[in-house]
Amino acid sequence: MKQIVRTLAFAFAAVASLVACNVTVAQSDWLPSWNDGAVKQAISKFVQATTDPKNAQFVPPDQRIATFDQDGTLWVEHPIYTQLLYCLDRVPAVAKQKPELAGVEPFKTVLSGHREAIANLSMDDLLKIVAATLTGMTVEQFQNEVKNWLASAKDPRWKRSFTELTYLPMQELLRYLRANGYKTYIVTGGGQDFVRVYSQQVYGIPPEQVVGSEGAAKYGYDKSGQPILIKEPKLLLNDDHAGKPEGIHLMIGRRPYAAVGNSIGDRQMLEYTHAGDGLRLAMIVLHDDVKREYSYGPAQGLPDTKLGTFTQALYDEAKKNGWIVVSMKDDWKQIFSFKQ
Amino acid sequence: MKQIVRTLAFAFAAVASLVACNVTVAQSDWLPSWNDGAVKQAISKFVQATTDPKNAQFVPPDQRIATFDQDGTLWVEHPIYTQLLYCLDRVPAVAKQKPELAGVEPFKTVLSGHREAIANLSMDDLLKIVAATLTGMTVEQFQNEVKNWLASAKDPRWKRSFTELTYLPMQELLRYLRANGYKTYIVTGGGQDFVRVYSQQVYGIPPEQVVGSEGAAKYGYDKSGQPILIKEPKLLLNDDHAGKPEGIHLMIGRRPYAAVGNSIGDRQMLEYTHAGDGLRLAMIVLHDDVKREYSYGPAQGLPDTKLGTFTQALYDEAKKNGWIVVSMKDDWKQIFSFKQ
């Protein structure tokens, strides 16, 4: 009896370890928020084929890399990128530290709080705001500023924190891939340091698996002689369009087996992924659900909002090449983890 | 009885999984090639303290990052960096593709095979050779070229392949750290793409955990329209000196808990690592074993060979700051996995 108890105790400890190290556990449906249909079937088929050692399309575990765009693919990007809202919200604090900015455009306009004028700022103005709010501090100071902002900032439409505005079907897909040995990465045109602050907590993706647009951080010393890294206004990596496969090579060093995006900025990542040998999964999300989220293209006659652009040419290319187009309206049973 | 058999079968399967996912397994001595003494004790103490949840110095598993320099820390760097030998060996093939180079210096000298003249090439000459042999091809072509070269090239002293010239005590340390939940990285001044070709096979470190000096790879298309990445002669990251902590931030995004190096190029990485909160391990290898390997400093009166320089000032700084100086002669029972 003692032996049985010991064996059982051991088995119990072993089960706990199994769970802790993410060994695949049978689960009836990893994608409950996806409607049954061709898209869901294609995902399951891809995962089953690439993880079955008896299948000709089997991919060894160390090569299972999956890359996901963030804005518009993993979370909401309309009416404006979350990171840009962060930058605008930071302007008062920056102007307090550097009072000379308060009387200068575009900072003057932002400080005025005049919504229409802010919405009309040019790309050059926005870049000035981005540079002023994302550089000049240590990497730890930046992390704290972002963390504090995320804890209180709310999206204007759903009145929820931005980290709640991730798509439930994508969260399920991330978990499904990871449960099958895939290493999941974010490959975003947004700021690498910005996304790294919340990637683990929000997506289960550690900072080192976030590839993004990144400015240089310069090594130096503070007044007490402690080594610091200061964020500099010098772009190292523009992780958008062709910069996505280039960033993947720089940061990961292998071609992904699966890639998911939603706009023309993801075209090359999808193309590069899909062009690899064997079975690859290239997916692109179409925002065609104005009721539950937003509606924009201009593919398929959807409004051309200029933000997260998905052209008809890209749609046609996806269909021609066998990339999977995901319709938010038709393929997703639920958009967010909260009830709408 | 049936139940017991089932339980045992399950326990057995669970044990197999435990082993497969590298859960810590009791082992009497993870560092058999290290002599007993203060250095070995300091390593064990660091690992035990940072992995024991009851210890005040406990580090959560996701933050356990350890970074290792390569040349002179994980493998032999004398009489010349292995990658530089690769570049010199590639010159005939490059000259065959671009015959105009054959009559031009420094390629003419390299093609002459005149050892003394080659040894006297200037840094500018070497950079020209590096650019000509490491760029202009697709990333896959480069990987194949390096793989082929490594399969046949031999070190002149030991007449062994370069990948055999890794230090056994460091291989043991890598395994010991990984068995305790540390994610091990290479952070090298050498070429990121070069080291990634063999890092998994030689060190058990996957390509995405290699941070190195890196040229840009440009996205484009070959004649048949297939997407390719071409290695460009444009340096993105000079991963040496201050470039090491900068590269660590870019590629990993967190400060390591352990860092190991051997020369002035590693100073800032050790400083940055050791300056973090809590218990950190900063180690620096002194090549003081002319009989079994090489002897160079100029710290401690060792010869100043200008390659892998370890100055007296760095030695004094290490001692003052509590970085651990590893003496190859005194601390390592065995240098390589083969008998000498």
XYZ file of C-alpha atoms in Angstrom:
680
model
C 0.000 0.000 0.000
C 2.837 2.346 0.922
C 4.330 1.628 -2.487
C 1.072 2.455 -4.245
C 0.778 5.710 -2.350
C 4.326 6.591 -3.286
C 3.704 5.727 -6.920
C 0.552 7.793 -6.954
C 2.307 10.724 -5.323
C 5.004 10.487 -7.917
C 2.511 10.264 -10.757
C 0.789 13.328 -9.377
C 4.058 15.288 -9.226
C 4.825 14.160 -12.748
C 1.461 15.375 -14.033
C 2.115 18.745 -12.449
C 5.422 18.887 -14.307
C 3.782 17.865 -17.555
C 1.409 20.764 -17.284
C 4.208 23.120 -16.286
C 6.272 22.341 -19.356
C 3.477 22.601 -21.891
C 3.483 19.062 -23.187
C 0.559 18.632 -25.545
C -2.529 17.655 -23.620
C -5.510 16.300 -25.467
C -8.198 18.949 -25.698
C -11.343 18.630 -27.764
C -11.317 22.092 -29.351
C -8.471 24.562 -29.061
C -10.321 27.157 -31.123
C -13.814 27.487 -29.579
C -14.181 31.130 -30.688
C -13.681 30.201 -34.341
C -16.738 29.234 -36.354
C -16.557 25.817 -37.980
C -15.599 26.123 -41.617
C -12.752 26.131 -44.109
C -10.515 28.526 -42.145
C -10.696 26.633 -38.869
C -10.181 23.365 -40.745
C -7.106 24.727 -42.540
C -5.534 25.767 -39.233
C -6.159 22.366 -37.640
C -4.869 20.580 -40.720
C -1.680 22.648 -40.683
C -1.021 21.972 -36.996
C -1.782 18.262 -37.281
C 0.328 17.736 -40.413
C 3.394 19.621 -39.175
C 3.441 17.948 -35.754
C 2.777 14.335 -36.757
C 6.112 12.495 -37.161
C 4.460 10.097 -39.617
C 3.287 12.915 -41.881
C 5.423 13.961 -44.868
C 4.923 17.592 -43.800
C 6.321 17.013 -40.296
C 8.400 19.900 -38.941
C 10.985 19.191 -36.196
C 10.059 21.024 -32.960
C 13.066 23.368 -33.045
C 11.954 24.722 -36.425
C 8.363 25.473 -35.409
C 8.304 29.256 -35.579
C 5.063 31.255 -35.868
C 5.045 35.049 -36.301
C 2.117 37.372 -35.615
C 1.691 41.011 -36.479
C 0.207 42.913 -33.534
C -1.857 46.002 -34.478
C -5.027 44.824 -36.227
C -3.995 41.162 -35.981
C -3.752 40.480 -32.250
C -5.518 43.583 -30.961
C -7.543 46.594 -32.107
C -5.698 49.235 -34.176
C -8.585 51.664 -34.855
C -9.292 54.519 -34.648
C -5.547 55.012 -34.016
C -2.571 52.838 -32.974
C -2.446 52.409 -29.186
C 1.214 53.400 -29.073
C 0.415 56.711 -30.775
C -2.203 57.408 -28.098
C 0.479 56.690 -25.525
C 2.803 59.208 -27.203
C 0.096 61.901 -27.284
C -0.745 61.258 -23.623
C 2.929 61.588 -22.684
C 3.289 65.081 -24.164
C 2.258 67.001 -20.980
C 4.827 65.091 -18.883
C 7.548 65.686 -21.462
C 6.655 69.395 -21.705
C 6.921 69.647 -17.927
C 10.482 68.286 -18.071
C 11.358 70.408 -21.122
C 9.281 73.632 -20.812
C 10.780 74.992 -24.057
C 8.600 72.495 -25.971
C 5.297 73.858 -24.666
C 5.294 76.856 -27.001
C 6.495 74.939 -30.069
C 4.441 72.984 -32.627
C 3.306 70.255 -32.718
C 3.519 70.103 -28.899
C 1.497 73.295 -28.517
C -1.418 71.753 -30.428
C -1.310 68.527 -28.411
C -1.231 70.501 -25.138
C -4.218 72.568 -26.279
C -6.336 69.394 -26.185
C -8.102 70.555 -29.364
C -9.241 67.190 -30.764
C -9.783 68.229 -34.358
C -6.401 69.981 -34.573
C -4.688 66.930 -33.061
C -6.399 64.639 -35.563
C -5.087 66.825 -38.377
C -1.420 66.662 -37.349
C 0.863 65.699 -40.221
C 3.076 62.610 -40.306
C 6.096 64.875 -39.675
C 4.385 66.302 -36.583
C 3.596 62.826 -35.315
C 7.201 61.713 -35.810
C 8.358 64.676 -33.714
C 5.955 63.621 -30.961
C 7.091 60.001 -31.218
C 10.767 60.992 -30.956
C 10.130 63.290 -27.983
C 8.101 60.755 -26.007
C 9.894 57.492 -26.828
C 13.534 58.564 -26.461
C 15.856 60.293 -24.020
C 15.135 58.082 -20.993
C 16.645 54.826 -19.690
C 15.031 51.621 -20.898
C 13.760 50.948 -17.347
C 12.191 54.418 -17.054
C 10.419 53.834 -20.355
C 9.138 50.436 -19.204
C 7.704 51.993 -16.037
C 6.064 54.842 -17.934
C 4.350 52.414 -20.332
C 3.292 50.111 -17.486
C 1.742 53.008 -15.577
C -0.066 54.316 -18.633
C -1.501 50.899 -19.546
C -2.813 50.505 -15.989
C -5.099 53.523 -16.339
C -5.651 54.391 -20.027
C -8.982 53.368 -21.567
C -10.115 52.834 -25.122
C -12.764 55.454 -26.018
C -15.267 52.991 -27.549
C -15.325 50.035 -25.154
C -14.140 51.990 -22.084
C -11.732 49.161 -21.343
C -7.985 48.982 -20.926
C -6.153 48.469 -24.221
C -4.764 45.130 -23.121
C -8.337 43.818 -22.926
C -8.848 44.616 -26.611
C -7.010 41.545 -27.878
C -8.870 39.163 -30.151
C -9.955 36.014 -28.335
C -9.667 33.808 -31.472
C -6.019 34.895 -31.847
C -5.283 34.233 -28.180
C -6.660 30.740 -28.758
C -4.536 30.298 -31.871
C -1.377 31.387 -29.985
C -2.085 28.841 -27.246
C -2.952 26.107 -29.758
C 0.328 26.621 -31.629
C 2.380 26.734 -28.419
C 0.697 23.581 -27.119
C 1.985 21.959 -30.309
C 5.589 23.024 -29.883
C 5.451 26.250 -31.890
C 7.463 29.182 -30.604
C 5.215 32.221 -31.057
C 6.651 35.626 -31.953
C 5.179 39.083 -32.394
C 6.559 40.826 -35.496
C 5.189 44.352 -35.379
C 5.721 47.667 -37.108
C 5.139 49.142 -33.652
C 7.869 49.771 -31.107
C 9.691 46.697 -29.890
C 10.316 48.167 -26.418
C 6.678 49.243 -26.133
C 5.188 45.831 -26.922
C 7.745 44.015 -24.761
C 6.338 45.715 -21.651
C 3.072 43.725 -21.825
C 3.688 40.855 -24.279
C 4.207 38.203 -21.586
C 1.208 39.199 -19.520
C -1.151 39.821 -22.437
C -0.104 37.178 -24.994
C 2.140 34.777 -23.079
C 4.992 35.896 -25.343
C 8.280 36.784 -23.580
C 10.101 40.047 -24.439
C 12.823 38.223 -26.391
C 10.135 36.922 -28.773
C 8.980 40.402 -29.750
C 10.439 41.772 -32.999
C 9.475 45.358 -33.717
C 10.598 48.693 -35.024
C 13.419 49.637 -32.741
C 15.509 52.673 -31.985
C 19.075 52.349 -30.766
C 19.754 52.206 -27.024
C 23.096 53.767 -26.114
C 25.229 52.388 -23.307
C 26.501 54.937 -20.790
C 26.561 55.856 -17.101
C 24.322 57.855 -14.788
C 25.562 60.466 -12.302
C 26.380 57.818 -9.723
C 28.420 55.832 -12.241
C 25.837 53.077 -12.725
C 25.638 51.656 -16.276
C 22.464 52.620 -18.147
C 20.954 52.216 -21.599
C 19.419 55.425 -22.981
C 16.818 55.255 -25.762
C 18.067 57.248 -28.738
C 16.215 58.911 -31.635
C 18.031 56.695 -34.170
C 16.032 54.012 -35.974
C 17.808 50.630 -36.159
C 15.019 48.549 -37.601
C 11.862 49.643 -39.427
C 9.901 46.453 -38.976
C 7.240 46.950 -41.622
C 6.796 45.740 -45.234
C 10.162 44.277 -46.399
C 11.494 45.160 -42.930
C 9.423 42.299 -41.488
C 11.277 39.388 -43.148
C 14.509 41.338 -42.613
C 13.704 41.730 -38.909
C 12.755 38.046 -38.689
C 16.150 37.107 -40.101
C 17.954 39.479 -37.735
C 16.118 38.475 -34.583
C 15.133 34.832 -35.188
C 17.393 33.632 -37.997
C 14.931 31.173 -39.502
C 11.952 31.338 -41.821
C 8.629 30.939 -39.979
C 6.259 28.054 -40.738
C 3.238 30.181 -39.887
C 2.643 33.917 -40.216
C -0.445 35.992 -39.525
C -1.097 39.615 -40.463
C -3.839 41.978 -41.568
C -2.467 44.705 -43.835
C -0.080 45.656 -46.632
C 2.655 46.015 -44.003
C 2.475 42.229 -43.543
C 2.587 41.306 -47.253
C 6.290 40.447 -47.393
C 6.216 38.473 -44.142
C 3.379 36.332 -45.503
C 5.065 35.963 -48.883
C 8.413 34.984 -47.312
C 6.782 32.495 -44.928
C 4.601 30.877 -47.581
C 7.500 30.539 -50.056
C 9.333 28.121 -47.748
C 9.489 24.361 -48.377
C 6.710 22.072 -47.205
C 3.433 23.111 -45.652
C 3.262 26.716 -44.433
C 0.404 28.710 -42.983
C -0.059 32.301 -44.176
C -3.135 34.051 -42.806
C -4.509 37.553 -43.222
C -7.353 39.067 -41.228
C -10.017 41.132 -42.983
C -11.727 43.699 -40.747
C -15.251 43.356 -42.127
C -17.228 43.506 -38.896
C -18.363 47.092 -38.334
C -20.854 45.983 -35.692
C -18.561 44.085 -33.344
C -15.271 45.859 -34.239
C -14.385 47.979 -37.294
C -14.723 47.751 -41.034
C -11.879 48.744 -43.336
C -10.082 47.632 -46.488
C -10.416 48.951 -49.180
C -10.480 45.266 -50.259
C -13.946 43.846 -51.011
C -15.495 47.317 -51.088
C -14.786 48.026 -47.426
C -14.007 51.665 -46.462
C -10.477 52.884 -47.136
C -9.506 54.338 -43.763
C -5.749 54.631 -44.540
C -4.921 52.856 -41.274
C -4.228 49.121 -41.435
C -4.770 49.207 -45.197
C -5.797 45.907 -46.840
C -5.931 46.558 -50.589
C -7.875 44.603 -53.193
C -4.562 43.688 -54.839
C -3.407 42.103 -51.581
C -6.708 40.266 -51.275
C -6.357 38.907 -54.807
C -2.748 37.918 -54.149
C -3.779 36.079 -50.978
C -6.516 34.161 -52.782
C -4.215 33.317 -55.711
C -1.369 32.082 -53.475
C -3.409 30.057 -51.034
C -2.970 32.403 -48.096
C -5.972 32.137 -45.831
C -8.190 35.197 -45.588
C -9.918 35.362 -42.199
C -13.237 37.209 -42.149
C -13.809 38.620 -38.668
C -17.516 38.644 -39.383
C -17.843 35.094 -40.667
C -14.975 33.201 -39.046
C -15.010 34.558 -35.490
C -17.793 33.504 -33.137
C -16.605 36.004 -30.573
C -14.158 38.901 -30.960
C -13.085 39.691 -27.391
C -12.983 37.741 -24.148
C -15.631 40.076 -22.714
C -19.293 40.006 -23.732
C -20.366 42.703 -26.195
C -3.712 -4.683 -9.763
C -4.833 -3.395 -13.151
C -5.056 0.039 -11.572
C -1.506 -0.193 -10.203
C -0.168 -1.227 -13.596
C -1.966 1.673 -15.208
C -0.616 4.059 -12.611
C 2.897 2.762 -13.099
C 2.606 3.002 -16.865
C 1.443 6.560 -16.474
C 4.242 7.395 -14.052
C 6.724 5.963 -16.541
C 5.344 8.068 -19.383
C 5.448 11.102 -17.140
C 9.098 10.488 -16.245
C 9.925 10.260 -19.934
C 8.258 13.638 -20.419
C 10.112 15.101 -17.481
C 13.403 14.155 -19.063
C 12.274 15.419 -22.456
C 11.462 18.855 -21.138
C 14.653 19.341 -19.151
C 13.196 19.533 -15.693
C 16.038 19.623 -13.184
C 17.211 16.122 -12.417
C 19.488 15.506 -9.459
C 23.044 14.953 -10.626
C 25.993 14.744 -8.278
C 28.374 17.028 -10.168
C 27.419 19.122 -13.161
C 30.935 20.533 -13.495
C 33.320 17.538 -13.434
C 35.944 19.308 -15.571
C 36.243 22.157 -13.060
C 38.733 21.765 -10.233
C 37.273 22.077 -6.759
C 37.879 25.542 -5.380
C 36.492 29.035 -4.994
C 35.417 29.455 -8.630
C 33.458 26.215 -8.844
C 31.902 26.967 -5.455
C 30.859 30.455 -6.564
C 29.127 29.037 -9.643
C 27.244 26.413 -7.629
C 26.279 28.974 -5.014
C 24.923 31.317 -7.694
C 22.840 28.588 -9.337
C 21.499 27.259 -6.045
C 20.607 30.689 -4.655
C 18.863 31.962 -7.791
C 16.794 28.799 -8.324
C 15.662 28.124 -4.745
C 12.232 29.710 -4.178
C 13.008 29.977 -0.470
C 16.182 31.979 -1.081
C 16.059 35.790 -1.007
C 18.082 35.783 -4.247
C 15.536 33.640 -6.109
C 15.056 34.585 -9.771
C 11.780 33.646 -11.518
C 12.440 31.163 -14.357
C 11.410 33.583 -17.117
C 14.111 36.036 -16.036
C 16.971 33.516 -15.988
C 19.130 34.775 -18.828
C 22.817 33.860 -19.187
C 25.034 35.340 -21.913
C 28.339 33.913 -23.151
C 30.924 35.488 -25.376
C 32.152 32.957 -27.957
C 35.732 33.540 -29.199
C 38.117 32.802 -26.317
C 35.244 32.054 -23.914
C 33.473 29.057 -25.449
C 36.113 28.042 -27.985
C 39.690 28.769 -29.064
C 40.369 32.190 -30.631
C 44.135 31.890 -31.220
C 46.175 32.211 -33.350
C 43.337 33.916 -35.260
C 39.523 34.055 -35.097
C 37.957 31.043 -36.819
C 35.634 33.240 -38.854
C 38.609 35.169 -40.262
C 40.154 31.857 -41.387
C 36.849 31.089 -43.069
C 36.953 34.427 -44.902
C 40.552 33.851 -46.074
C 39.662 30.335 -47.250
C 36.702 31.692 -49.213
C 38.806 34.135 -51.269
C 39.620 31.668 -54.122
C 35.922 30.844 -54.597
C 34.967 34.529 -54.565
C 37.767 35.371 -57.041
C 36.466 32.637 -59.338
C 33.027 34.276 -59.359
C 34.498 37.784 -59.688
C 37.759 37.403 -61.672
C 38.384 41.160 -61.484
C 39.329 40.715 -57.806
C 42.219 38.323 -58.485
C 44.620 41.068 -59.577
C 43.619 43.531 -56.845
C 44.986 43.823 -53.286
C 44.393 42.415 -50.749
C 42.902 39.497 -52.711
C 46.097 39.075 -54.751
C 48.120 38.508 -51.573
C 45.630 36.006 -50.161
C 45.567 34.098 -53.477
C 49.397 34.009 -53.511
C 49.277 31.804 -50.420
C 52.290 33.682 -49.026
C 51.790 33.123 -45.284
C 53.940 35.946 -43.997
C 52.371 38.502 -46.347
C 48.889 37.310 -45.357
C 49.763 37.615 -41.659
C 50.854 41.210 -42.284
C 47.588 42.346 -43.905
C 46.223 45.532 -42.367
C 42.842 45.853 -40.648
C 41.548 47.696 -43.733
C 42.646 44.806 -45.928
C 40.936 42.304 -43.646
C 37.711 44.326 -43.692
C 37.753 44.223 -47.503
C 38.130 40.446 -47.366
C 35.376 40.146 -44.776
C 32.984 42.238 -46.891
C 33.758 40.270 -50.065
C 33.311 36.850 -48.467
C 30.406 37.456 -46.075
C 28.063 39.476 -48.291
C 26.413 39.361 -51.706
C 24.789 35.932 -51.336
C 21.421 34.731 -49.989
C 21.321 33.809 -46.321
C 20.794 30.145 -47.270
C 23.815 30.120 -49.638
C 25.923 31.565 -46.843
C 24.686 28.931 -44.380
C 25.618 26.147 -46.809
C 29.059 27.606 -47.487
C 29.843 27.810 -43.763
C 28.482 24.305 -43.137
C 30.653 22.853 -45.907
C 33.753 24.667 -44.712
C 33.291 23.554 -41.097
C 32.936 19.948 -42.247
C 36.470 19.889 -43.681
C 38.559 22.749 -42.211
C 41.078 21.835 -39.498
C 42.808 23.830 -36.825
C 46.575 23.891 -37.516
C 47.669 22.957 -33.967
C 45.328 20.157 -32.914
C 44.469 18.997 -36.441
C 40.826 18.871 -35.436
C 37.710 20.525 -36.737
C 37.076 23.928 -35.180
C 33.831 22.810 -33.625
C 35.811 20.306 -31.521
C 37.822 23.151 -30.005
C 35.164 24.198 -27.550
C 36.032 24.232 -23.859
C 34.556 21.257 -22.008
C 34.151 23.199 -18.710
C 32.071 25.807 -20.550
C 29.934 23.130 -22.228
C 29.289 21.754 -18.737
C 28.416 25.219 -17.432
C 25.958 25.800 -20.314
C 24.242 22.482 -19.547
C 24.229 23.154 -15.796
C 22.582 26.544 -16.269
C 20.015 25.189 -18.746
C 19.171 22.293 -16.418
C 18.328 24.993 -13.874
C 16.007 26.925 -16.109
C 18.499 29.429 -17.516
C 18.122 30.416 -21.142
C 21.660 30.466 -22.559
C 22.680 32.997 -25.200
C 25.844 33.602 -27.189
C 26.737 37.315 -27.357
C 29.676 37.553 -29.729
C 31.643 40.210 -31.575
C 31.763 37.629 -34.371
C 29.180 37.315 -37.115
C 25.693 36.423 -35.946
C 24.881 34.512 -39.140
C 28.194 32.626 -38.952
C 27.739 31.390 -35.372
C 24.075 30.528 -35.950
C 25.096 27.869 -38.473
C 26.578 25.607 -35.762
C 25.341 26.993 -32.413
C 22.618 24.353 -31.944
C 24.804 21.411 -32.846
C 27.917 22.590 -30.998
C 26.508 24.349 -27.925
C 22.845 23.344 -27.797
C 21.980 27.007 -28.395
C 19.344 27.687 -31.095
C 19.968 30.350 -33.785
C 17.519 32.794 -32.207
C 19.664 32.801 -29.045
C 22.768 33.995 -30.865
C 23.433 37.751 -30.690
C 26.370 38.881 -32.784
C 27.741 41.531 -35.069
C 25.345 41.586 -37.950
C 25.125 43.049 -41.415
C 21.795 43.940 -42.951
C 19.963 41.345 -45.056
C 17.933 42.921 -47.844
C 14.612 41.470 -48.978
C 14.219 40.973 -52.701
C 13.450 38.405 -55.403
C 15.519 35.992 -57.475
C 15.176 35.521 -61.255
C 12.255 33.128 -60.813
C 10.434 35.605 -58.583
C 11.084 33.746 -55.329
C 11.634 35.976 -52.281
C 15.204 36.016 -50.985
C 17.282 37.761 -48.347
C 20.665 38.982 -49.608
C 23.484 39.674 -47.154
C 24.572 43.310 -47.527
C 27.851 45.072 -46.679
C 26.086 47.362 -44.193
C 26.747 46.860 -40.485
C 23.592 46.940 -38.335
C 25.083 45.909 -35.027
C 28.709 45.958 -33.877
C 28.338 43.563 -30.995
C 31.530 44.327 -29.089
C 32.399 46.544 -26.093
C 29.359 48.835 -25.417
C 27.694 47.110 -28.390
C 27.258 43.979 -26.243
C 24.796 45.407 -23.689
C 23.185 47.342 -26.552
C 22.830 44.118 -28.561
C 21.473 42.308 -25.491
C 18.795 44.965 -25.114
C 17.922 44.829 -28.816
C 17.773 41.054 -29.100
C 16.758 39.876 -25.618
C 15.265 42.938 -23.932
C 16.333 42.029 -20.398
C 19.475 42.273 -18.320
C 21.222 38.899 -17.905
C 21.733 37.327 -14.470
C 24.959 35.672 -15.596
C 27.554 36.752 -18.163
C 30.842 35.160 -19.157
C 33.621 36.665 -21.265
C 37.391 36.755 -21.612
C 38.541 40.107 -22.990
C 38.121 43.873 -23.015
C 35.354 43.407 -25.603
C 33.277 41.799 -22.833
C 33.891 44.464 -20.169
C 30.610 46.338 -20.633
C 28.537 43.141 -20.801
C 30.003 42.006 -17.468
C 29.593 45.449 -15.931
C 25.966 45.748 -17.094
C 25.106 42.240 -15.891
C 26.770 42.631 -12.501
C 25.155 46.042 -11.858
C 21.671 44.486 -11.803
C 19.710 43.928 -8.581
C 20.230 40.802 -6.506
C 22.826 38.119 -7.069
C 24.513 38.187 -10.486
C 27.341 36.100 -11.888
C 30.051 37.882 -13.910
C 32.929 35.667 -15.012
C 36.029 36.326 -17.066
C 38.409 33.691 -18.393
C 42.169 34.253 -18.200
C 44.149 32.365 -20.839
C 47.135 31.404 -18.679
C 47.697 27.860 -19.887
C 50.333 27.892 -22.605
C 50.818 24.136 -22.362
C 47.252 22.962 -22.866
C 45.962 26.001 -24.830
C 47.418 29.528 -25.165
C 48.772 32.191 -22.883
C 47.861 35.847 -23.348
C 46.909 38.919 -21.385
C 48.723 41.247 -20.887
C 47.138 40.939 -17.410
C 49.284 39.202 -14.781
C 52.393 39.511 -16.942
C 51.039 37.235 -19.686
C 52.097 38.014 -23.291
C 50.255 40.841 -25.031
C 49.193 39.182 -28.280
C 46.690 41.930 -29.299
C 44.028 39.272 -29.916
C 41.525 38.616 -27.150
C 43.209 41.291 -25.047
C 42.749 41.020 -21.255
C 44.426 44.075 -19.715
C 45.709 44.445 -16.160
C 43.185 47.256 -15.658
C 40.367 44.842 -16.532
C 41.831 42.248 -14.188
C 41.955 44.780 -11.348
C 38.417 45.924 -12.102
C 37.184 42.326 -12.024
C 38.843 41.661 -8.659
C 37.572 44.932 -7.213
C 33.972 44.377 -8.364
C 33.643 40.736 -7.412
C 33.621 39.403 -10.960
C 35.070 35.912 -10.978
C 38.376 35.452 -12.781
C 38.689 31.918 -14.153
C 42.240 30.633 -14.531
C 42.326 28.028 -17.299
C 45.444 26.577 -15.723
C 44.168 26.322 -12.163
C 40.392 26.048 -12.487
C 40.015 23.671 -15.409
C 40.825 19.979 -14.958
C 40.429 19.400 -18.654
C 40.244 21.920 -21.502
C 38.689 19.950 -24.374
C 36.482 16.892 -24.609
C 39.349 15.033 -26.343
C 42.485 13.814 -24.554
C 45.579 15.978 -24.979
